[in-house]
CSV table of C-alpha atoms in Angstrom, one decimal:
chain,number,residue,atom,x,y,z
A,132,MET,CA,0.0,0.0,0.0
A,133,THR,CA,1.3,3.5,-0.9
A,134,THR,CA,1.5,5.8,2.0
A,135,ASP,CA,1.4,9.6,2.1
A,136,ASP,CA,5.2,9.6,2.6
A,137,ASP,CA,5.7,7.5,-0.5
A,138,LEU,CA,3.6,9.9,-2.5
A,139,GLU,CA,5.5,12.8,-1.3
A,140,ASP,CA,8.9,11.1,-2.2
A,141,LEU,CA,7.5,10.3,-5.6
A,142,LYS,CA,6.4,13.9,-6.2
A,143,LYS,CA,9.9,15.1,-5.2
A,144,LEU,CA,11.5,12.6,-7.7
A,145,VAL,CA,9.2,13.8,-10.5
A,146,ASP,CA,10.0,17.4,-9.8
A,147,TYR,CA,13.8,16.7,-9.6
A,148,THR,CA,13.6,14.8,-13.0
A,149,HIS,CA,11.7,17.6,-14.6
A,150,VAL,CA,14.3,20.2,-13.4
A,151,THR,CA,17.2,18.0,-14.5
A,152,ALA,CA,15.7,17.5,-18.0
A,153,LYS,CA,15.5,21.3,-18.4
A,154,ILE,CA,19.2,21.6,-17.5
A,155,ILE,CA,20.3,18.8,-19.7
A,156,GLU,CA,18.2,19.5,-22.8
A,157,PRO,CA,20.1,22.7,-24.0
A,158,LEU,CA,23.4,20.9,-23.3
A,159,THR,CA,22.5,18.0,-25.5
A,160,GLU,CA,21.4,20.3,-28.3
A,161,ASN,CA,24.8,22.0,-28.2
A,162,ILE,CA,26.5,18.6,-28.4
A,163,GLY,CA,24.4,17.8,-31.5
A,164,ASN,CA,25.4,21.1,-33.1
A,165,VAL,CA,29.0,20.5,-32.4
A,166,HIS,CA,28.8,17.0,-33.9
A,167,ARG,CA,27.2,18.4,-37.1
A,168,GLU,CA,29.8,21.2,-37.5
A,169,VAL,CA,32.8,18.9,-37.2
A,170,PRO,CA,34.1,18.0,-40.7
A,171,VAL,CA,34.2,14.3,-41.7
A,172,ARG,CA,37.5,12.9,-40.5
A,173,GLY,CA,39.9,12.2,-43.3
A,174,ALA,CA,38.0,14.3,-45.9
A,175,GLN,CA,41.0,16.6,-46.4
A,176,SER,CA,43.2,13.7,-47.4
A,177,VAL,CA,40.6,12.5,-49.9
A,178,HIS,CA,40.4,16.0,-51.4
A,179,ARG,CA,44.2,16.1,-51.7
A,180,ALA,CA,44.4,12.7,-53.3
A,181,LEU,CA,41.8,13.5,-55.9
A,182,GLN,CA,43.6,16.8,-56.7
A,183,LEU,CA,46.8,14.8,-57.3
A,184,LEU,CA,44.9,12.3,-59.4
A,185,ARG,CA,43.5,15.1,-61.6
A,186,ARG,CA,47.0,16.5,-62.1
A,187,VAL,CA,48.3,13.1,-63.1
A,188,ALA,CA,45.4,12.8,-65.6
A,189,LYS,CA,46.2,16.2,-67.0
A,190,CYS,CA,49.8,15.0,-67.8
A,191,ASN,CA,48.9,11.4,-68.6
A,192,ASP,CA,50.4,11.3,-72.1
A,193,VAL,CA,54.0,12.2,-71.0
A,194,GLY,CA,53.7,11.3,-67.3
A,195,VAL,CA,54.6,13.6,-64.3
A,196,LYS,CA,57.3,13.4,-61.6
A,197,LEU,CA,56.8,13.7,-57.9
A,198,ALA,CA,58.8,17.0,-57.8
A,199,GLN,CA,56.3,18.6,-60.3
A,200,LEU,CA,53.3,17.4,-58.2
A,201,VAL,CA,54.9,18.9,-55.1
A,202,ARG,CA,55.4,22.3,-56.9
A,203,ASP,CA,51.9,22.4,-58.5
A,204,GLY,CA,50.0,21.1,-55.5
A,205,GLY,CA,51.5,23.1,-52.7
A,206,LEU,CA,51.9,20.1,-50.4
A,207,ASP,CA,55.1,19.0,-48.8
A,208,ARG,CA,57.1,16.2,-50.4
A,209,ALA,CA,56.3,13.6,-47.7
A,210,THR,CA,52.6,14.2,-47.9
A,211,THR,CA,52.6,14.1,-51.7
A,212,TYR,CA,54.6,10.9,-51.7
A,213,ARG,CA,52.4,9.2,-49.1
A,214,LEU,CA,49.2,10.0,-51.1
A,215,MET,CA,50.7,9.0,-54.4
A,216,SER,CA,51.9,5.7,-52.9
A,217,CYS,CA,48.4,5.0,-51.8
A,218,LEU,CA,47.0,5.8,-55.3
A,219,VAL,CA,49.7,3.4,-56.8
A,220,GLU,CA,48.8,0.7,-54.3
A,221,GLU,CA,45.1,1.0,-55.2
A,222,GLN,CA,46.1,0.9,-58.9
A,223,PHE,CA,44.6,4.3,-59.7
A,224,VAL,CA,48.1,5.5,-60.7
A,225,ASP,CA,51.1,3.7,-62.2
A,226,ARG,CA,54.7,4.6,-61.5
A,227,ASP,CA,57.2,3.5,-64.1
A,228,GLY,CA,61.0,2.9,-64.1
A,229,GLU,CA,61.7,6.6,-64.8
A,230,HIS,CA,59.6,7.6,-61.8
A,231,LEU,CA,56.9,9.0,-63.9
A,232,TYR,CA,53.3,8.8,-62.8
A,233,ARG,CA,50.4,8.0,-65.1
A,234,LEU,CA,46.8,6.9,-64.7
A,235,GLY,CA,46.6,3.3,-63.6
A,236,PRO,CA,44.2,0.5,-64.7
A,237,GLU,CA,41.7,1.1,-62.0
A,238,ALA,CA,41.1,4.7,-63.1
A,239,VAL,CA,40.7,3.5,-66.7
A,240,LEU,CA,38.4,0.7,-65.6
A,241,LEU,CA,36.1,3.1,-63.7
A,242,GLY,CA,35.9,5.4,-66.8
A,243,SER,CA,34.9,2.5,-69.0
A,244,LEU,CA,32.1,1.6,-66.7
A,245,LEU,CA,30.3,4.9,-67.1
A,246,PRO,CA,26.8,4.5,-68.4
A,247,GLN,CA,25.9,5.4,-72.0
A,248,PRO,CA,25.5,8.3,-72.7
A,249,THR,CA,28.1,9.6,-70.3
A,250,PRO,CA,27.3,12.5,-68.0
A,251,LEU,CA,29.5,14.7,-70.2
A,252,LEU,CA,27.4,13.9,-73.3
A,253,ARG,CA,24.1,14.2,-71.5
A,254,ARG,CA,25.2,17.8,-70.7
A,255,PHE,CA,26.4,18.8,-74.1
A,256,VAL,CA,24.4,16.9,-76.7
A,257,PRO,CA,21.2,19.0,-76.4
A,258,VAL,CA,23.3,22.2,-76.7
A,259,MET,CA,25.1,20.9,-79.7
A,260,LYS,CA,21.9,19.9,-81.4
A,261,ARG,CA,20.5,23.4,-80.9
A,262,ILE,CA,23.7,25.0,-82.4
A,263,GLY,CA,23.6,22.6,-85.3
A,264,ARG,CA,19.9,23.2,-86.0
A,265,ILE,CA,20.1,27.0,-85.7
A,266,GLY,CA,23.5,27.5,-87.4
A,267,GLY,CA,23.3,24.6,-89.9
A,268,ASP,CA,26.9,23.6,-89.5
A,269,THR,CA,28.6,20.5,-88.0
A,270,VAL,CA,29.3,20.9,-84.3
A,271,PHE,CA,32.2,19.3,-82.4
A,272,LEU,CA,32.9,18.8,-78.7
A,273,MET,CA,36.6,18.8,-78.3
A,274,MET,CA,38.1,17.9,-74.8
A,275,ARG,CA,41.6,18.4,-73.7
A,276,GLN,CA,43.5,15.2,-72.9
A,277,GLY,CA,47.1,15.7,-71.8
A,278,ASP,CA,49.0,17.5,-74.6
A,279,GLY,CA,46.1,17.0,-77.1
A,280,VAL,CA,42.4,17.2,-77.7
A,281,TYR,CA,40.0,14.5,-78.7
A,282,CYS,CA,36.6,14.6,-80.3
A,283,ALA,CA,34.1,13.5,-77.6
A,284,HIS,CA,31.0,14.1,-79.8
A,285,ARG,CA,29.9,15.4,-83.2
A,286,GLU,CA,26.5,16.7,-84.3
A,287,GLU,CA,25.7,17.2,-88.0
A,288,GLY,CA,23.9,20.4,-88.7
A,289,SER,CA,20.8,21.1,-90.7
A,290,SER,CA,22.6,22.3,-93.8
A,291,PRO,CA,22.6,19.8,-96.7
A,292,ILE,CA,26.4,20.4,-97.0
A,293,LYS,CA,28.2,18.5,-94.3
A,294,VAL,CA,31.8,19.4,-93.4
A,295,LEU,CA,33.1,16.4,-91.4
A,296,THR,CA,36.7,17.3,-90.5
A,297,THR,CA,36.9,15.2,-87.3
A,298,SER,CA,35.6,11.9,-86.2
A,299,VAL,CA,34.4,10.9,-82.7
A,300,GLY,CA,37.4,9.6,-80.8
A,301,GLN,CA,39.9,11.2,-83.1
A,302,ARG,CA,42.8,12.9,-81.2
A,303,ARG,CA,45.0,15.8,-82.3
A,304,PRO,CA,47.9,17.8,-80.8
A,305,LEU,CA,47.1,21.1,-79.2
A,306,GLY,CA,47.2,23.9,-81.8
A,307,LEU,CA,46.0,21.7,-84.6
A,308,GLY,CA,42.4,22.2,-85.7
A,309,THR,CA,39.8,24.7,-84.4
A,310,GLY,CA,39.1,23.1,-81.0
A,311,GLY,CA,42.8,22.5,-80.3
A,312,THR,CA,43.6,26.1,-81.2
A,313,ALA,CA,40.8,27.5,-79.0
A,314,VAL,CA,42.1,25.5,-76.0
A,315,LEU,CA,45.5,27.1,-76.4
A,316,GLY,CA,44.0,30.4,-75.4
A,317,LEU,CA,43.2,29.1,-71.9
A,318,MET,CA,46.8,28.0,-71.3
A,319,GLU,CA,49.7,30.0,-69.9
A,320,ASP,CA,52.7,30.6,-72.1
A,321,THR,CA,54.9,28.6,-69.9
A,322,GLU,CA,52.6,25.6,-70.2
A,323,ILE,CA,52.5,26.0,-74.0
A,324,ALA,CA,56.3,26.1,-74.1
A,325,ALA,CA,56.5,22.9,-72.0
A,326,THR,CA,53.9,21.2,-74.2
A,327,PHE,CA,55.9,22.1,-77.3
A,328,LEU,CA,59.1,20.7,-75.8
A,329,ARG,CA,57.5,17.4,-74.9
A,330,ASN,CA,56.1,17.0,-78.4
A,331,ARG,CA,58.6,18.9,-80.5
A,332,ALA,CA,59.1,15.9,-82.9
A,333,ASP,CA,55.4,15.8,-83.6
A,334,TYR,CA,55.2,19.5,-84.1
A,335,ALA,CA,58.2,19.5,-86.4
A,336,GLU,CA,56.4,17.0,-88.7
A,337,LEU,CA,53.4,19.4,-88.8
A,338,ASN,CA,55.7,22.4,-89.5
A,339,ILE,CA,54.5,24.1,-86.3
A,340,THR,CA,57.0,26.1,-84.2
A,341,ALA,CA,56.9,27.2,-80.6
A,342,ASP,CA,56.5,30.8,-81.7
A,343,GLN,CA,53.5,29.8,-83.9
A,344,LEU,CA,51.8,28.1,-80.9
A,345,ARG,CA,52.3,31.2,-78.8
A,346,ALA,CA,51.0,33.4,-81.6
A,347,MET,CA,47.9,31.2,-81.9
A,348,ALA,CA,47.2,31.4,-78.2
A,349,THR,CA,47.6,35.2,-78.2
A,350,ALA,CA,45.2,35.6,-81.1
A,351,VAL,CA,42.6,33.5,-79.3
A,352,ARG,CA,42.9,35.5,-76.1
A,353,GLU,CA,42.6,38.8,-78.0
A,354,GLN,CA,39.6,37.6,-80.1
A,355,GLY,CA,38.0,35.5,-77.4
A,356,CYS,CA,37.6,32.7,-80.0
A,357,ALA,CA,39.5,30.7,-82.6
A,358,VAL,CA,38.9,31.3,-86.3
A,359,VAL,CA,40.7,28.9,-88.6
A,360,LEU,CA,40.6,29.2,-92.4
A,361,ASP,CA,41.6,26.4,-94.8
A,362,ALA,CA,41.5,24.0,-91.8
A,363,PHE,CA,43.7,21.0,-92.0
A,364,GLY,CA,45.0,22.3,-95.4
A,365,GLU,CA,41.6,21.9,-97.0
A,366,ALA,CA,40.9,25.0,-99.2
A,367,GLY,CA,37.4,26.4,-98.7
A,368,VAL,CA,37.0,24.9,-95.2
A,369,ALA,CA,36.7,27.2,-92.1
A,370,GLY,CA,36.4,26.5,-88.4
A,371,PHE,CA,35.2,28.6,-85.5
A,372,GLY,CA,35.5,27.6,-81.8
A,373,ILE,CA,35.2,28.9,-78.3
A,374,ALA,CA,37.0,27.2,-75.4
A,375,PHE,CA,35.7,26.7,-71.8
A,376,LYS,CA,37.0,25.6,-68.5
A,377,MET,CA,35.5,22.9,-66.3
A,378,ARG,CA,36.5,23.1,-62.6
A,379,ASP,CA,40.2,23.5,-62.0
A,380,HIS,CA,41.8,21.5,-64.8
A,381,GLY,CA,39.2,20.5,-67.3
A,382,MET,CA,39.4,22.3,-70.7
A,383,GLY,CA,37.4,21.9,-73.9
A,384,ALA,CA,35.9,23.7,-76.8
A,385,ILE,CA,32.7,23.8,-78.9
A,386,SER,CA,33.6,24.3,-82.5
A,387,ILE,CA,31.9,24.3,-85.9
A,388,ALA,CA,33.2,23.4,-89.4
A,389,THR,CA,31.7,25.1,-92.4
A,390,MET,CA,32.5,26.4,-95.9
A,391,THR,CA,34.6,29.5,-96.0
A,392,ALA,CA,32.4,31.0,-98.7
A,393,ARG,CA,29.5,31.2,-96.2
A,394,PHE,CA,31.5,32.3,-93.2
A,395,GLY,CA,31.8,36.0,-93.4
A,396,PHE,CA,32.1,38.5,-90.5
A,397,GLU,CA,28.4,38.7,-89.9
A,398,ARG,CA,28.0,35.0,-89.7
A,399,GLN,CA,31.0,34.7,-87.4
A,400,HIS,CA,29.4,37.2,-85.0
A,401,ARG,CA,26.1,35.4,-85.1
A,402,MET,CA,27.7,32.0,-84.4
A,403,ARG,CA,29.8,33.5,-81.6
A,404,GLN,CA,26.7,34.8,-79.9
A,405,LEU,CA,24.9,31.5,-80.2
A,406,ILE,CA,27.8,29.4,-78.8
A,407,GLU,CA,28.5,31.9,-76.0
A,408,THR,CA,24.8,31.9,-75.0
A,409,GLU,CA,24.7,28.1,-74.8
A,410,LEU,CA,28.0,27.9,-72.8
A,411,ARG,CA,26.7,30.5,-70.3
A,412,ALA,CA,23.5,28.5,-69.9
A,413,LEU,CA,25.7,25.5,-68.9
A,414,GLY,CA,27.5,27.7,-66.3
A,415,LEU,CA,30.8,27.5,-68.3
A,416,HIS,CA,33.2,30.3,-69.0
A,417,ALA,CA,36.6,30.8,-70.7
C-alpha cells in the first residue's frame, strides 16, 4: 500500500527529474550542433588525393614526376609521396621505371564503366543539337586530354552540305584544328612552351614552331575565339570555336566546321553569340 510519505517522495522525484531535464536539454542540443559542425575525418586527405589524381590525368600522355606534383600542388614532399603511394597501391596510378606517374588500370576501368551516354554527353548533346539546328553547320565537342584534344561528340547540322573534318574519338595535338587552337588560349605561355618541348618531334612534322603556338594562343585570347581558315590544309573549309574551363583542370571547346564562302564576318558574329549563350546556360566560361 502506498503511504502519504511514499507519494511525497515520488512527487519530489518527478520534480527533480523535470528540473534536471530542463538543464540537460540545451546541453545535448549543443552537443548535437558540435557534432554536425565537425568535418568528416579524413576528408582533407581525400580531397588532396583527388587533386593529385587530376594532375596526373592532365599530364597522362607524358607522365609527371613527384617534384612537379609537389610544386603544383602546394603540399610538402612527404605528404605528396604518401598520397601518391596510396594511389599506386590501389592501382589508380602507375609509376614507371623513370619515376613518372600516369593513370593506372583502376582509373581507366572506372571510366569504362560509365553508363551510356556519359554525363558529359548528357550535358552537351542538347546544346550541340540546338547549335547545329540553328546554325546549320557540323558541331564538335573537343576535350583536352594531356597534350592534345580528342573529339568527344559530333553533331551534323541542318545544312545539306556536311563538313566532317573530325571523327568521334579522333585525337589531335594542341594547336591543330579549331578546338585544339581554341584551348591554347586558356593555357599560360609557360605551359604552352612545356607542351611544345614534350612533343617537338610531332610539331616538327606538322611544321609548327613554338612561336607559332604562342601566336595562336595570343590571337585566341585577344579575339575570345578561334577562327581557322583552310582548316587541315583543305581549301574552302573554315572553323570557329570557343573554349571553356570545367572546374580547376578541365578544358574543352565547342567548334563548328563550315564552308569559307558562307562564313563572313556577320555569320561569325552570329555563331559566336549562339555558342557563348549556350555555354553560359551551362555555367561554363573561358
